[in-house]
Short mmCIF file of N, CA, C and O in Angstrom, two decimals:
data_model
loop_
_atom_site.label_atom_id
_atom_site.label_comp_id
_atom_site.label_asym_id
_atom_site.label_seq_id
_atom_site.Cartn_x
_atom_site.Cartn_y
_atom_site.Cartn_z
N UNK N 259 -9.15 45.21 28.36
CA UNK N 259 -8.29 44.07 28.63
C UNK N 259 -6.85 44.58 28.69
O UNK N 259 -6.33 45.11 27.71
N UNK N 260 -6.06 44.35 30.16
CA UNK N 260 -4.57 44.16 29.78
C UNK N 260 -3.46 43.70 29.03
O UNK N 260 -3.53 42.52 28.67
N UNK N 261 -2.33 44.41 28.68
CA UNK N 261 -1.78 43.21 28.50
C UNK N 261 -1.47 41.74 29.00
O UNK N 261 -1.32 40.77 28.27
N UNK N 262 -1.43 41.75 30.21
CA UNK N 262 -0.92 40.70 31.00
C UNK N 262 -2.14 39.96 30.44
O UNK N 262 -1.73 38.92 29.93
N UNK N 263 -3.46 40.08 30.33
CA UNK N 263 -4.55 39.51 30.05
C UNK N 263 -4.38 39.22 28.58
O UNK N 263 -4.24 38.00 28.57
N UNK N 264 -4.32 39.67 27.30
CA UNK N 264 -3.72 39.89 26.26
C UNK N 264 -2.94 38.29 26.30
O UNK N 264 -3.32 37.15 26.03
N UNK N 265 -1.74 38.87 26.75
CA UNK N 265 -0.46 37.89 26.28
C UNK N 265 -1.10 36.56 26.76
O UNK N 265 -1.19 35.71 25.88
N UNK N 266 -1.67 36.15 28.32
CA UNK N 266 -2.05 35.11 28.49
C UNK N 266 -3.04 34.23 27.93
O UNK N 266 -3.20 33.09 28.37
N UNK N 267 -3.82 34.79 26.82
CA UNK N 267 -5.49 34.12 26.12
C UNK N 267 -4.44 34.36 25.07
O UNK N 267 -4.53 33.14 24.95
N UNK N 268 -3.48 34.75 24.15
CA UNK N 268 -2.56 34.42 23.34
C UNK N 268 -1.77 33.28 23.50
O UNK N 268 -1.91 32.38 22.67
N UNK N 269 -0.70 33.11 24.72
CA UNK N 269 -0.67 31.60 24.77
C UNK N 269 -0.82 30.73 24.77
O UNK N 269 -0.12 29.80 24.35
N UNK N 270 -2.06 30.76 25.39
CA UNK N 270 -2.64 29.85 25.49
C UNK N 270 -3.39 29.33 24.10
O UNK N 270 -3.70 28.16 23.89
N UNK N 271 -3.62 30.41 23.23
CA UNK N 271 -3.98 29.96 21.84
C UNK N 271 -2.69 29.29 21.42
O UNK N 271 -2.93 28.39 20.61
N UNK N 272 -1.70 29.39 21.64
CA UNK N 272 -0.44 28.86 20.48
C UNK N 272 -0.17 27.72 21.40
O UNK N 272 -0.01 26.68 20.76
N UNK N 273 -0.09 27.59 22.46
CA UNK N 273 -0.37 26.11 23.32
C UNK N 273 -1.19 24.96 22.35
O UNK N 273 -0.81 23.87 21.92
N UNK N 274 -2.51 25.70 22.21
CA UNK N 274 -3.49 24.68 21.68
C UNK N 274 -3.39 24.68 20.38
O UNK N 274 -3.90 23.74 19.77
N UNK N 275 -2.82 25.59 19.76
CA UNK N 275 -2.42 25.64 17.95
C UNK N 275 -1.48 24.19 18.19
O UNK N 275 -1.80 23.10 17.72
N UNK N 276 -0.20 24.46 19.04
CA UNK N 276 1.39 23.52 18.95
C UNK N 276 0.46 22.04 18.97
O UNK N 276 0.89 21.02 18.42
N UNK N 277 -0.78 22.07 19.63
CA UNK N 277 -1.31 20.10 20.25
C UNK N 277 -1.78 20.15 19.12
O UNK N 277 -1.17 19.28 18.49
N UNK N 278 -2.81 20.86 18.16
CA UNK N 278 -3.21 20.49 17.32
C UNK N 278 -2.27 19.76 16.40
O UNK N 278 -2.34 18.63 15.94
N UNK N 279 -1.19 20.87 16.23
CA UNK N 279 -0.55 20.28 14.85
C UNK N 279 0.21 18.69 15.34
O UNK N 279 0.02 17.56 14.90
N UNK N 280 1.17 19.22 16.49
CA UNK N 280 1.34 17.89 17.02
C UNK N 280 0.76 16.32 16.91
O UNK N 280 1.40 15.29 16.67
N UNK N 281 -0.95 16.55 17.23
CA UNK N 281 -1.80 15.32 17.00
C UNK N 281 -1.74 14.98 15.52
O UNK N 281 -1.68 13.83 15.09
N UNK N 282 -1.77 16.35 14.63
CA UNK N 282 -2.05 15.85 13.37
C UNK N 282 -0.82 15.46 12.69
O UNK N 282 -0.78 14.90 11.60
N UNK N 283 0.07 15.75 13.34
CA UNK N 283 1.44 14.95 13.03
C UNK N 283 1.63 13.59 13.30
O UNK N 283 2.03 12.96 12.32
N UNK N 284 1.48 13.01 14.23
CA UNK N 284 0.94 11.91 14.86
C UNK N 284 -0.15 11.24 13.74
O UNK N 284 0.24 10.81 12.65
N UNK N 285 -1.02 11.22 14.00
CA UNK N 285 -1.62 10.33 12.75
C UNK N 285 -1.53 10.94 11.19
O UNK N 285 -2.47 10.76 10.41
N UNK N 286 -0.72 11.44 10.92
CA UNK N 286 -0.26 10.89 9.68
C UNK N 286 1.10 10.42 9.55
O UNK N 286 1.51 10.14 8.42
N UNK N 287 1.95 10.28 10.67
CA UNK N 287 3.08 8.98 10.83
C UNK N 287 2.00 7.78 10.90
O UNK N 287 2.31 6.92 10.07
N UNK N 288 1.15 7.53 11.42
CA UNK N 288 0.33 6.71 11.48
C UNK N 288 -0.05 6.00 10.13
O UNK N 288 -0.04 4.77 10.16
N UNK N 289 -0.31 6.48 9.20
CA UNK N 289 -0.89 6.48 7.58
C UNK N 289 0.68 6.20 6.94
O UNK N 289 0.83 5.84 5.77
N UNK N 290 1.53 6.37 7.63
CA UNK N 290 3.26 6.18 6.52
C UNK N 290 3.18 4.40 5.93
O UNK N 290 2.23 3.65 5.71
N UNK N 291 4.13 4.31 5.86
CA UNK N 291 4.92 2.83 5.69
C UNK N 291 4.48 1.89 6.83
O UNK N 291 4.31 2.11 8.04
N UNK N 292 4.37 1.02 6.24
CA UNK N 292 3.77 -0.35 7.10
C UNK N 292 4.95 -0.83 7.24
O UNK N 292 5.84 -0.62 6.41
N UNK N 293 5.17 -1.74 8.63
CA UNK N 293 6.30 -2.20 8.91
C UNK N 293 5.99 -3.50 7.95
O UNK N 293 5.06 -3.68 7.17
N UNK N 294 7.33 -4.54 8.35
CA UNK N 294 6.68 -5.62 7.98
C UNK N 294 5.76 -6.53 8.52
O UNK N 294 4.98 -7.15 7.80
N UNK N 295 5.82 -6.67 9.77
CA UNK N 295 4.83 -7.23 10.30
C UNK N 295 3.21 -7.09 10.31
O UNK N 295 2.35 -7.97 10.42
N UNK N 296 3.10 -5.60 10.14
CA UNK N 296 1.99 -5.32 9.42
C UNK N 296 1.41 -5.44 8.32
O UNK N 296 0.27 -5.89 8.16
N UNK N 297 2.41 -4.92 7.19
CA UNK N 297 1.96 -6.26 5.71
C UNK N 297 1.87 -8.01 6.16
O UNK N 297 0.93 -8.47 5.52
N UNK N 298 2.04 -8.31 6.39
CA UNK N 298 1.90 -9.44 7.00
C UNK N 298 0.89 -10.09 7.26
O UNK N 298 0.55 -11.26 7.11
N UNK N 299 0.20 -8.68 7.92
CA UNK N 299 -0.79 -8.90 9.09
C UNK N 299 -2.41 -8.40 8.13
O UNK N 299 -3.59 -8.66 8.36
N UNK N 300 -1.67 -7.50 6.89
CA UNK N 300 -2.68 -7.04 6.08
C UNK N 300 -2.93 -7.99 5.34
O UNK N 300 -4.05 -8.50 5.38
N UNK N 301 -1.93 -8.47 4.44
CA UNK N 301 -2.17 -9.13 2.93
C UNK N 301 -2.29 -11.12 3.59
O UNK N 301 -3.11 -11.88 3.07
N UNK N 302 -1.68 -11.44 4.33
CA UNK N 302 -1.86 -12.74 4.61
C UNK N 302 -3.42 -13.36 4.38
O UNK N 302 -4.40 -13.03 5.06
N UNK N 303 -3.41 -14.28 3.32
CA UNK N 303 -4.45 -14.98 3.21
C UNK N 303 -5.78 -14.21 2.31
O UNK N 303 -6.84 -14.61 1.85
N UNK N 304 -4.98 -12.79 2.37
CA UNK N 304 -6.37 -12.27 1.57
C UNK N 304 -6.47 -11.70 -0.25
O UNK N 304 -5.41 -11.71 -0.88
N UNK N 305 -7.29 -11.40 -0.71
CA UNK N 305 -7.31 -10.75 -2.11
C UNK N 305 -7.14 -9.30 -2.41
O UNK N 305 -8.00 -8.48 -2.73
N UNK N 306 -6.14 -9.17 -2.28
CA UNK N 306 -5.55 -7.37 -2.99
C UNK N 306 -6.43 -7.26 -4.26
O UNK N 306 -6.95 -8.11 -4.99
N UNK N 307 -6.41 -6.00 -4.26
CA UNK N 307 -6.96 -5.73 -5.63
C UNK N 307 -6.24 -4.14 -5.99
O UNK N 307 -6.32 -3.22 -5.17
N UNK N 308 -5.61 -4.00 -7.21
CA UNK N 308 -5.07 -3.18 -7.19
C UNK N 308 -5.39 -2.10 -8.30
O UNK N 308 -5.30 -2.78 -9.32
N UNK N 309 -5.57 -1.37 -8.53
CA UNK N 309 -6.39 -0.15 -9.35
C UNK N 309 -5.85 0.07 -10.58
O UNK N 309 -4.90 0.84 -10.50
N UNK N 310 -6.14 -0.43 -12.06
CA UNK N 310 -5.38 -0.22 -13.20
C UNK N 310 -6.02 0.82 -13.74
O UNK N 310 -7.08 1.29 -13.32
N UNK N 311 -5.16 1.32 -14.99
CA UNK N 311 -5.72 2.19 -15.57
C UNK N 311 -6.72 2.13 -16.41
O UNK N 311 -7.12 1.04 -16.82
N UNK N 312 -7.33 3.39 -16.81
CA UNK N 312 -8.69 3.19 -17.24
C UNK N 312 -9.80 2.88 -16.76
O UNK N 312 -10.90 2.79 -17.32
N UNK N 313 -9.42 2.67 -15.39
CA UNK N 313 -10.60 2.00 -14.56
C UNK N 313 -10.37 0.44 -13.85
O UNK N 313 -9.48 -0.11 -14.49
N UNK N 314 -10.59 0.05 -13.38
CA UNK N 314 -11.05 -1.44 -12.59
C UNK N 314 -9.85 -1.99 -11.82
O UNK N 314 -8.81 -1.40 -11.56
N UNK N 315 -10.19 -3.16 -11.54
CA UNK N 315 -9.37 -3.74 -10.39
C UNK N 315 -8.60 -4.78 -10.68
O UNK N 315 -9.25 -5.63 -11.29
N UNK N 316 -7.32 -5.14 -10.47
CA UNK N 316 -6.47 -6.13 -10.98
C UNK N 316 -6.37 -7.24 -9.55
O UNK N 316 -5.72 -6.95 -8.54
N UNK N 317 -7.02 -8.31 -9.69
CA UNK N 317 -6.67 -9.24 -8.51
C UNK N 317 -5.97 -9.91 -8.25
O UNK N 317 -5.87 -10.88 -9.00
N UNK N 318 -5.06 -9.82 -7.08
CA UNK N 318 -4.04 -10.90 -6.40
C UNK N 318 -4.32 -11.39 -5.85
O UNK N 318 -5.43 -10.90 -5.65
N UNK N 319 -4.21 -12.64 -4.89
CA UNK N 319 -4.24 -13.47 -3.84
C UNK N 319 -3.31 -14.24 -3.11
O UNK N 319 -2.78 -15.29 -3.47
N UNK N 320 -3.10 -13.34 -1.56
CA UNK N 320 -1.65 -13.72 -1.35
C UNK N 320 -2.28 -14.44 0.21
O UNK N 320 -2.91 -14.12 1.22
N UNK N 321 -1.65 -15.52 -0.38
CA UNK N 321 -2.12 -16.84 0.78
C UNK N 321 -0.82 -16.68 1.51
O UNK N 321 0.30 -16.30 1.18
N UNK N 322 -1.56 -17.27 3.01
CA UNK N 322 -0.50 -17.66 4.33
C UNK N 322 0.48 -18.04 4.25
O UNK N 322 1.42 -17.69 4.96
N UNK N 323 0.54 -19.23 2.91
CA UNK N 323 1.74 -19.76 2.82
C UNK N 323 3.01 -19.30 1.91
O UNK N 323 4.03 -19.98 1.78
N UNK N 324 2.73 -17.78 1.16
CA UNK N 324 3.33 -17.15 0.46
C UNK N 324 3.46 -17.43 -0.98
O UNK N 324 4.37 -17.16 -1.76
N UNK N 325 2.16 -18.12 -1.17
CA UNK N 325 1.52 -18.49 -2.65
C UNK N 325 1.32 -16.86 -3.34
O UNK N 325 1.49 -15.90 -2.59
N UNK N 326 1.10 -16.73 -4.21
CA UNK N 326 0.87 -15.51 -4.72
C UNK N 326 0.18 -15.90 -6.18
O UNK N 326 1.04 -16.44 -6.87
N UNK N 327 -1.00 -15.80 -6.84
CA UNK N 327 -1.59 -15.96 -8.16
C UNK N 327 -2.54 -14.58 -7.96
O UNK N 327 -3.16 -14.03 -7.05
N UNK N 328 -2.24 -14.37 -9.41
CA UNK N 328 -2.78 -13.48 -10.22
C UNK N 328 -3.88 -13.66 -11.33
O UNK N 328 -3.22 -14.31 -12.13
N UNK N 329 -4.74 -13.56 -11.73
CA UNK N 329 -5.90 -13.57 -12.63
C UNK N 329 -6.46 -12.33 -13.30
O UNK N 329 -7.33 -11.61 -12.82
N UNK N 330 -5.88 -12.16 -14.42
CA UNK N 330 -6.37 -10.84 -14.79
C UNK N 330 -7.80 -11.36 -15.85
O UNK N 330 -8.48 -10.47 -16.35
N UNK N 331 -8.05 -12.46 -16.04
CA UNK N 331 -9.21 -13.02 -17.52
C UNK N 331 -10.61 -11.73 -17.47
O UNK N 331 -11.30 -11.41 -18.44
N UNK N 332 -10.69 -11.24 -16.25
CA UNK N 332 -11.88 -10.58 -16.02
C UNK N 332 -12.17 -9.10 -16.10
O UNK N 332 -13.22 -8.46 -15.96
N UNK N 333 -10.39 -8.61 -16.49
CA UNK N 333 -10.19 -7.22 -16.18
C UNK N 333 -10.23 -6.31 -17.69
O UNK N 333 -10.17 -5.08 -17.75
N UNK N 334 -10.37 -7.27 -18.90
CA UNK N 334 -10.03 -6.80 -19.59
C UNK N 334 -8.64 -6.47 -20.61
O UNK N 334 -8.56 -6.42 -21.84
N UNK N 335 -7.76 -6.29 -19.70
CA UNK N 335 -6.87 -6.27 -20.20
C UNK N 335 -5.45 -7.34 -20.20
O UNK N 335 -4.30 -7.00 -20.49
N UNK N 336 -5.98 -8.90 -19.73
CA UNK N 336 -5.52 -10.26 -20.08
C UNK N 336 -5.12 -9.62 -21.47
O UNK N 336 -3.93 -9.31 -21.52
N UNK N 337 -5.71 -9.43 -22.39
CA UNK N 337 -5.41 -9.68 -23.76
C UNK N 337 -4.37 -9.24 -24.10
O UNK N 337 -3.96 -9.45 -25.25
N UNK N 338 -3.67 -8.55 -23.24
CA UNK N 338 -2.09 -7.79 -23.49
C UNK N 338 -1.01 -9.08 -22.93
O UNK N 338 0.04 -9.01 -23.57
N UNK N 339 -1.00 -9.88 -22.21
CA UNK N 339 -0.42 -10.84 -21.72
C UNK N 339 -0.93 -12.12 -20.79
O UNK N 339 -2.01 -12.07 -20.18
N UNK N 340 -0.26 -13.02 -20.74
CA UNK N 340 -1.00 -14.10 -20.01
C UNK N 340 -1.33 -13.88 -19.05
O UNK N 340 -0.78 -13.14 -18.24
N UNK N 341 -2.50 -14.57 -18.90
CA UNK N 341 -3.83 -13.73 -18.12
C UNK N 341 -4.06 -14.00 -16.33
O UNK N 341 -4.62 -13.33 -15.46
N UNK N 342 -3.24 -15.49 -16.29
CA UNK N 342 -2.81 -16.09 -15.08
C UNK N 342 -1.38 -16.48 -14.67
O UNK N 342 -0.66 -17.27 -15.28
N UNK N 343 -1.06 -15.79 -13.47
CA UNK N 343 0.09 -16.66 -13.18
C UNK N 343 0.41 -17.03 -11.73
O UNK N 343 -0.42 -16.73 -10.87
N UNK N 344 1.40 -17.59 -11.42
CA UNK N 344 1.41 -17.26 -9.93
C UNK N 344 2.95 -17.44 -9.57
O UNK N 344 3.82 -17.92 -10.30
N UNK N 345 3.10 -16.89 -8.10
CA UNK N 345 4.27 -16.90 -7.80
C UNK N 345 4.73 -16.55 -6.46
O UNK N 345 3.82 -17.32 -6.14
N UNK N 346 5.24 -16.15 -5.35
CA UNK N 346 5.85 -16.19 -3.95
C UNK N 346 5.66 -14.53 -3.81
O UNK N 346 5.84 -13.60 -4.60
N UNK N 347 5.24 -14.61 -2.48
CA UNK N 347 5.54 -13.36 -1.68
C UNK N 347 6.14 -13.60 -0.52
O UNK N 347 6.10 -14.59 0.20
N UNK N 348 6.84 -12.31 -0.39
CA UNK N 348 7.89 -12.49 1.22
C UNK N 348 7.65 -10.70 1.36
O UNK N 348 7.26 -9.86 0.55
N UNK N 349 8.09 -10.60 2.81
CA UNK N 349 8.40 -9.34 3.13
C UNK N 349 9.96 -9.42 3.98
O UNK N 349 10.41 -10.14 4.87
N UNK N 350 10.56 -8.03 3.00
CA UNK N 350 11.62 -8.00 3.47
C UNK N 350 12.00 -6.62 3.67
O UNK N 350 11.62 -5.84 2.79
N UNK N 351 12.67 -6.16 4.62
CA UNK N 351 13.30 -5.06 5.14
C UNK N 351 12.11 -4.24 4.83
O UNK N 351 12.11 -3.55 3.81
N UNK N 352 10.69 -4.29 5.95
CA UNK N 352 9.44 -3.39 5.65
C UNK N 352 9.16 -3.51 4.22
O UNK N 352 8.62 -2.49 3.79
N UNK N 353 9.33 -4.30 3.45
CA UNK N 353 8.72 -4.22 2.03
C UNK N 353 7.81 -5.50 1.55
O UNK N 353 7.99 -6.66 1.90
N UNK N 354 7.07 -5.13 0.91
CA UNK N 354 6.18 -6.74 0.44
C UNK N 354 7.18 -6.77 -0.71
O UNK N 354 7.62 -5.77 -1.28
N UNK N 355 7.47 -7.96 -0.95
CA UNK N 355 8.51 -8.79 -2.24
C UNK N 355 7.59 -9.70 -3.25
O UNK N 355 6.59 -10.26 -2.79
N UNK N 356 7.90 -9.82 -4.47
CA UNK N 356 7.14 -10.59 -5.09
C UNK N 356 7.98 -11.15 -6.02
O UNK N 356 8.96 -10.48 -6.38
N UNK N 357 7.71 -12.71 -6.70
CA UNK N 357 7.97 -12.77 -8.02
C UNK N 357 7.11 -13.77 -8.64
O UNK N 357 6.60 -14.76 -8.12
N UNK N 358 7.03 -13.31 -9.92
CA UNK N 358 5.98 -14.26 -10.68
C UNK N 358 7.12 -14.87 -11.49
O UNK N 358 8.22 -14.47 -11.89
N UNK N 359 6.00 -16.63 -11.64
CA UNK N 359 6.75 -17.25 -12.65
C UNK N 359 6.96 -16.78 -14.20
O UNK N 359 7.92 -16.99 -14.94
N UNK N 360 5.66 -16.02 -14.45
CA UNK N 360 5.84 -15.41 -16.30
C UNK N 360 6.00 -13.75 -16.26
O UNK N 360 6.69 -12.94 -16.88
N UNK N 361 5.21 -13.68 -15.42
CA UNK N 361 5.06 -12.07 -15.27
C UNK N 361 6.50 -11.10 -14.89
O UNK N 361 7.30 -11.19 -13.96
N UNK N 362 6.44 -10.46 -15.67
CA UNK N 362 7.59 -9.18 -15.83
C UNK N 362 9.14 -10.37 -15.57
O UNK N 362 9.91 -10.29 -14.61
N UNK N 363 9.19 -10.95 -16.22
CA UNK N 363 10.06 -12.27 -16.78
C UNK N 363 10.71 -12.94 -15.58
O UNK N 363 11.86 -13.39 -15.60
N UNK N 364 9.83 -12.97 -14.44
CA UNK N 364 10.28 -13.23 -13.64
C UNK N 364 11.48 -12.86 -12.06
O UNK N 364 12.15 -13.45 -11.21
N UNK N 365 11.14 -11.67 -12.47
CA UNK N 365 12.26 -10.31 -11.43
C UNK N 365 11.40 -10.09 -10.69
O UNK N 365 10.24 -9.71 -10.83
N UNK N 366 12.29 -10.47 -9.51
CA UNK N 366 11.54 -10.02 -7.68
C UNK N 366 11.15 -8.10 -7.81
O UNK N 366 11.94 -7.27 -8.27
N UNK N 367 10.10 -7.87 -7.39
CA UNK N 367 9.57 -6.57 -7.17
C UNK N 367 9.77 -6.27 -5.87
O UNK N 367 9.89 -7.24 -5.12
N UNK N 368 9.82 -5.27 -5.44
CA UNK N 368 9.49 -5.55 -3.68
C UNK N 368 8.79 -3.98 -3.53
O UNK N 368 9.40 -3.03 -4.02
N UNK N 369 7.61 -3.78 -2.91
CA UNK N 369 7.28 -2.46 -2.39
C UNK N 369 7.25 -1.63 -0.96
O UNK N 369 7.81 -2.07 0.05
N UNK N 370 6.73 -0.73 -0.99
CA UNK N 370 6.57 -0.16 0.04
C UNK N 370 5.01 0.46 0.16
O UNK N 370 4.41 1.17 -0.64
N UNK N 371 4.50 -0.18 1.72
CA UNK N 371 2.74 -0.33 1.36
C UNK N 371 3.06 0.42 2.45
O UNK N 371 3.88 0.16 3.33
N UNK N 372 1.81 2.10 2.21
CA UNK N 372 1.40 2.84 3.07
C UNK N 372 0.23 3.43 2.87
O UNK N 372 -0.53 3.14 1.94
N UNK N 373 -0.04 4.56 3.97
CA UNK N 373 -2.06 4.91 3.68
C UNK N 373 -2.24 3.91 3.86
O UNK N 373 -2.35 3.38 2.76
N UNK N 374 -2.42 2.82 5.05
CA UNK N 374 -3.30 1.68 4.76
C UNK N 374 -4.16 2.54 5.65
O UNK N 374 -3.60 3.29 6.46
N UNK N 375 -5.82 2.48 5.55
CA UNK N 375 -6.65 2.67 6.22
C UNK N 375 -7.62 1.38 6.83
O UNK N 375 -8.71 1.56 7.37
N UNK N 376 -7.18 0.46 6.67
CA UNK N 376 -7.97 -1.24 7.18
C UNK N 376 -8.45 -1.50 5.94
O UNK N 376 -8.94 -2.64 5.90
N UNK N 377 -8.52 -0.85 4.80
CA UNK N 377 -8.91 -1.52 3.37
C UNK N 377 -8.00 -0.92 2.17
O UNK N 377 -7.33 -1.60 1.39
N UNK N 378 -8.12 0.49 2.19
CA UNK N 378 -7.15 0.94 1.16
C UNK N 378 -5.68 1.15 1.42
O UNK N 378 -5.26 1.37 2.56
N UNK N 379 -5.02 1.09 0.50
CA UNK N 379 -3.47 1.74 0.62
C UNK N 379 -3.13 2.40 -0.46
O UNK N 379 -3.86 2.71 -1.41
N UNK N 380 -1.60 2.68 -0.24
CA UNK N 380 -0.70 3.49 -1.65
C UNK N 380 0.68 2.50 -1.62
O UNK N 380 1.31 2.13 -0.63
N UNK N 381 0.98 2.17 -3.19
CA UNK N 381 1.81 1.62 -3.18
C UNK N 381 3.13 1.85 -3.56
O UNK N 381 2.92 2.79 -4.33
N UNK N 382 4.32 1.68 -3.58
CA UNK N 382 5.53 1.88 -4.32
C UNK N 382 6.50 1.10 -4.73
O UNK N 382 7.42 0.83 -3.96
N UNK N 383 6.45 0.69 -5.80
CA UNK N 383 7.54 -0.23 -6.50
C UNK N 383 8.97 0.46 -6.32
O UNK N 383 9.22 1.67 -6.37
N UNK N 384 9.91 -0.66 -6.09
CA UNK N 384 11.29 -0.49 -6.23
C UNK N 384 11.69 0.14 -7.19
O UNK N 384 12.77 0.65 -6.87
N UNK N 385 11.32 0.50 -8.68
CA UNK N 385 11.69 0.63 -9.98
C UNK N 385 10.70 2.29 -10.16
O UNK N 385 10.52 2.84 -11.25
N UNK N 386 10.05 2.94 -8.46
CA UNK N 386 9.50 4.02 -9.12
C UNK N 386 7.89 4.38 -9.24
O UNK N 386 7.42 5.49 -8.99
N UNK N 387 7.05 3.06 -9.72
CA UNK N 387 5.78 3.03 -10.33
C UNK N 387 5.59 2.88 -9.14
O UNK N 387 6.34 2.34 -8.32
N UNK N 388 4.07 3.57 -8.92
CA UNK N 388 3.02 3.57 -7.85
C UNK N 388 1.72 3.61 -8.37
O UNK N 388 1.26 3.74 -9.50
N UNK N 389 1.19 3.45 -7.14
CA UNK N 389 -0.40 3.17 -7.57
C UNK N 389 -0.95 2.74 -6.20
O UNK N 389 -0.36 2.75 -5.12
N UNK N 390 -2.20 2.36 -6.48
CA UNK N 390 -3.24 2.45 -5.14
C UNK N 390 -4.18 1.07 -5.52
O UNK N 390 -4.59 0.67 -6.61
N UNK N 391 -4.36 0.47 -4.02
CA UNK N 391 -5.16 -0.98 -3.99
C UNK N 391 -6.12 -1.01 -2.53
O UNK N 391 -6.40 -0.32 -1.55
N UNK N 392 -6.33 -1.96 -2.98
CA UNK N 392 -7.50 -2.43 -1.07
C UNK N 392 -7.62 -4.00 -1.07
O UNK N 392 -7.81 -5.00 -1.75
N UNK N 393 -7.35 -3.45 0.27
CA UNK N 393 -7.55 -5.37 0.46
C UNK N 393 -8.87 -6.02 1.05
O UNK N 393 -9.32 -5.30 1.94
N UNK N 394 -9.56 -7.04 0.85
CA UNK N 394 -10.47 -7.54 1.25
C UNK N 394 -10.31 -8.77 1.90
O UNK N 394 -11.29 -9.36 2.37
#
């Protein structure tokens, strides 16, 4: 084999190396931050469930109309604080917003929801804390 032969089945490898990475760059912008319209489009009307420690699932339910209740009686760990509450969701500037009437004394949260895969995501609180949920 020549060089000329050489250099050309070499380019052509780093051609198809550059698309690979390229594509795989591409869908994982894909997996980032949900706009807002897409939280929107995720959580409207349905039951989050969000992953506590030790195990199990903490349930929300964030209705169309930006109702928001919480029910922890089933998770176990109600017994640390009141076990139901409810309160408003909005999305603002790409973020889901929340506030409960008892819960965390009533201070708007707002996150940043990404990794959605059509059921799971990753989450990020304004204040730092993260964690991981799915919606149904």
């Amino acid at each position: 084999m020549n060089t000329r032969h050489i250099n050309s089945a070499l380019s052509k490898m780093l051609i198809a190396a550059s698309l690979t990475f390229a594509t795989a760059g591409a869908a994982l912008a894909e997996r980032g931050p949900l706009s807002g319209g897409q939280i929107k489009d995720a959580i409207a009307g349905k039951k989050v469930f969000l992953r506590i420690p030790f195990g199990g699932e903490f349930p929300l339910k964030y209705s169309s109309n930006g109702i928001l209740k919480g029910d922890g009686t089933g998770t176990g760990v109600a017994r640390f604080f009141s076990p139901k509450d409810e309160g408003r969701w909005w999305v603002r500037d790409g973020k889901l917003c929340q506030k409960w009437e008892e819960w965390y004394e009533g201070r708007t949260f707002c996150f940043v929801i990404s990794d959605y895969d059509g059921t799971g995501f990753t989450w990020l609180r304004d204040d730092g804390r993260k964690g991981k949920g799915r919606i149904e």
